[in-house]
Amino acid sequence: MKKANLDEWQLQKRNQAGRQTFYLLAFLLLADMGLNNYGIHWLAYPLSNYFIFLVGVGSYLVRIIWNGSYVGPGSGSLTSASRSLVGALIAILVAVCVITLALSNSPVESSVRNTAAPLLIIFAAVTAVILGGVRWIRRRAEQDEA
């Protein structure tokens, strides 16, 4: 608990979000397997699992940031805003790398190449909007308290 600098309420909320995200991932993977068994292929095999993983991780990150369980009250030298900024920059860098790989002349099917870039761009845009909304709501709440 000292290492994470989270209080008991924050730990409880973070663990609850983690459990629910695990259930979500399991359900989505089983639904994808069921759809594939009936011949419904919404994305090619590796891309569908990657997209399901992105949805799970994204929902977990959004929920812990929304609940205030991402950074503890005594977080040291980095503030929550700077940590969020670093996390967003890393996420954007990873998305750019994946999009570059998807658009390159790699031996990937053309259907995967054509669907990967728009999906990742949409996912990155939605994540940026959600994080911006959370930051705006927190800033307004802090101004109202002051």
Coordinates of C-alpha atoms in Angstrom, one line a residue:
M1 CA 0.0 0.0 0.0
K2 CA 2.9 2.4 0.7
K3 CA 4.3 1.7 -2.8
A4 CA 1.1 2.6 -4.6
N5 CA 0.3 5.5 -2.3
L6 CA -3.4 4.7 -2.5
D7 CA -5.8 4.7 0.4
E8 CA -8.2 1.9 1.2
W9 CA -11.1 3.3 -0.8
Q10 CA -8.9 3.8 -3.9
L11 CA -7.6 0.2 -3.6
Q12 CA -11.1 -1.1 -3.3
K13 CA -12.3 0.8 -6.3
R14 CA -9.2 -0.2 -8.3
N15 CA -9.6 -3.9 -7.4
Q16 CA -13.3 -3.8 -8.2
A17 CA -12.6 -2.3 -11.7
G18 CA -10.0 -5.0 -12.3
R19 CA -12.3 -7.8 -11.4
Q20 CA -15.1 -6.4 -13.6
T21 CA -12.6 -5.8 -16.5
F22 CA -11.5 -9.5 -16.2
Y23 CA -15.1 -10.6 -16.5
L24 CA -15.6 -8.3 -19.5
L25 CA -12.5 -9.7 -21.2
A26 CA -13.6 -13.3 -20.6
F27 CA -17.1 -12.6 -21.9
L28 CA -15.9 -10.7 -25.0
L29 CA -13.4 -13.5 -25.9
L30 CA -16.0 -16.2 -25.4
A31 CA -18.5 -14.2 -27.6
D32 CA -15.8 -13.8 -30.2
M33 CA -15.2 -17.6 -30.2
G34 CA -18.9 -18.2 -30.4
L35 CA -19.3 -15.9 -33.4
N36 CA -16.3 -17.5 -35.1
N37 CA -17.9 -20.9 -34.6
Y38 CA -21.1 -19.8 -36.4
G39 CA -19.1 -18.3 -39.3
I40 CA -19.3 -14.6 -38.3
H41 CA -15.9 -13.0 -38.6
W42 CA -16.1 -9.4 -37.6
L43 CA -12.3 -9.0 -37.8
A44 CA -9.4 -11.3 -38.8
Y45 CA -8.2 -13.6 -36.0
P46 CA -5.3 -11.7 -34.4
L47 CA -6.8 -8.3 -34.9
S48 CA -10.1 -9.3 -33.2
N49 CA -8.2 -10.4 -30.1
Y50 CA -6.1 -7.3 -30.1
F51 CA -9.1 -5.1 -30.3
I52 CA -10.9 -7.0 -27.5
F53 CA -7.7 -6.5 -25.4
L54 CA -7.7 -2.8 -26.2
V55 CA -11.3 -2.5 -25.1
G56 CA -10.6 -4.3 -21.8
V57 CA -7.5 -2.3 -21.0
G58 CA -9.0 1.0 -22.1
S59 CA -12.2 0.4 -20.0
Y60 CA -10.0 -0.5 -16.9
L61 CA -7.9 2.7 -17.3
V62 CA -10.9 4.9 -17.8
R63 CA -12.6 3.4 -14.8
I64 CA -9.7 3.8 -12.4
I65 CA -9.0 7.3 -13.6
W66 CA -12.8 8.1 -13.3
N67 CA -12.9 6.7 -9.7
G68 CA -9.7 8.5 -8.7
S69 CA -7.8 5.3 -8.1
Y70 CA -5.0 5.9 -10.6
V71 CA -2.8 8.2 -8.4
G72 CA -2.7 8.3 -4.6
P73 CA -2.9 11.3 -2.5
G74 CA 0.9 11.4 -1.7
S75 CA 2.2 10.5 -5.2
G76 CA 5.7 12.0 -4.9
S77 CA 7.2 14.3 -7.5
L78 CA 4.8 13.6 -10.3
T79 CA 1.4 15.1 -10.1
S80 CA -1.7 13.3 -11.4
A81 CA -1.9 15.6 -14.4
S82 CA 1.7 14.9 -15.4
R83 CA 1.3 11.1 -14.9
S84 CA -1.9 11.2 -17.0
L85 CA 0.0 13.2 -19.7
V86 CA 2.9 10.6 -19.7
G87 CA 0.4 7.8 -20.0
A88 CA -1.5 9.4 -22.8
L89 CA 1.7 10.1 -24.7
I90 CA 2.8 6.5 -24.3
A91 CA -0.6 5.3 -25.5
I92 CA -0.4 7.6 -28.6
L93 CA 3.1 6.4 -29.4
V94 CA 2.0 2.8 -29.2
A95 CA -1.0 3.5 -31.4
V96 CA 1.1 5.3 -34.0
C97 CA 3.6 2.4 -34.1
V98 CA 0.8 -0.1 -34.6
I99 CA -0.9 2.1 -37.3
T100 CA 2.5 2.4 -39.0
L101 CA 3.0 -1.3 -38.9
A102 CA -0.5 -1.9 -40.3
L103 CA 0.0 0.5 -43.1
S104 CA 3.5 -0.7 -44.0
N105 CA 4.2 -3.3 -46.7
S106 CA 4.3 -6.1 -44.1
P107 CA 3.0 -9.6 -45.0
V108 CA -0.3 -8.9 -43.4
E109 CA -3.6 -9.5 -45.2
S110 CA -5.0 -6.5 -47.0
S111 CA -8.3 -6.7 -45.1
V112 CA -6.5 -6.6 -41.8
R113 CA -4.4 -3.6 -43.0
N114 CA -7.5 -1.8 -44.2
T115 CA -9.4 -2.3 -40.9
A116 CA -6.6 -1.9 -38.4
A117 CA -5.8 1.8 -38.9
P118 CA -9.4 3.1 -38.7
L119 CA -10.2 1.0 -35.6
L120 CA -7.0 2.2 -33.8
I121 CA -7.6 5.8 -34.7
I122 CA -11.2 5.7 -33.5
F123 CA -10.0 4.0 -30.3
A124 CA -7.3 6.6 -29.7
A125 CA -9.7 9.4 -30.3
V126 CA -12.4 8.0 -28.0
T127 CA -9.8 7.5 -25.3
A128 CA -8.5 11.0 -25.7
V129 CA -12.1 12.4 -25.5
I130 CA -12.8 10.4 -22.3
L131 CA -9.6 11.4 -20.6
G132 CA -10.2 15.0 -21.5
G133 CA -13.7 14.8 -20.2
V134 CA -12.5 13.3 -16.9
R135 CA -9.9 16.0 -16.6
W136 CA -12.5 18.8 -17.3
I137 CA -14.9 17.3 -14.7
R138 CA -12.2 17.0 -12.1
R139 CA -11.1 20.6 -12.7
R140 CA -14.7 21.9 -12.4
A141 CA -15.2 19.9 -9.2
E142 CA -12.0 21.3 -7.7
Q143 CA -13.0 24.9 -8.6
D144 CA -16.4 24.3 -7.0
E145 CA -14.8 23.1 -3.8
A146 CA -12.5 26.0 -3.6

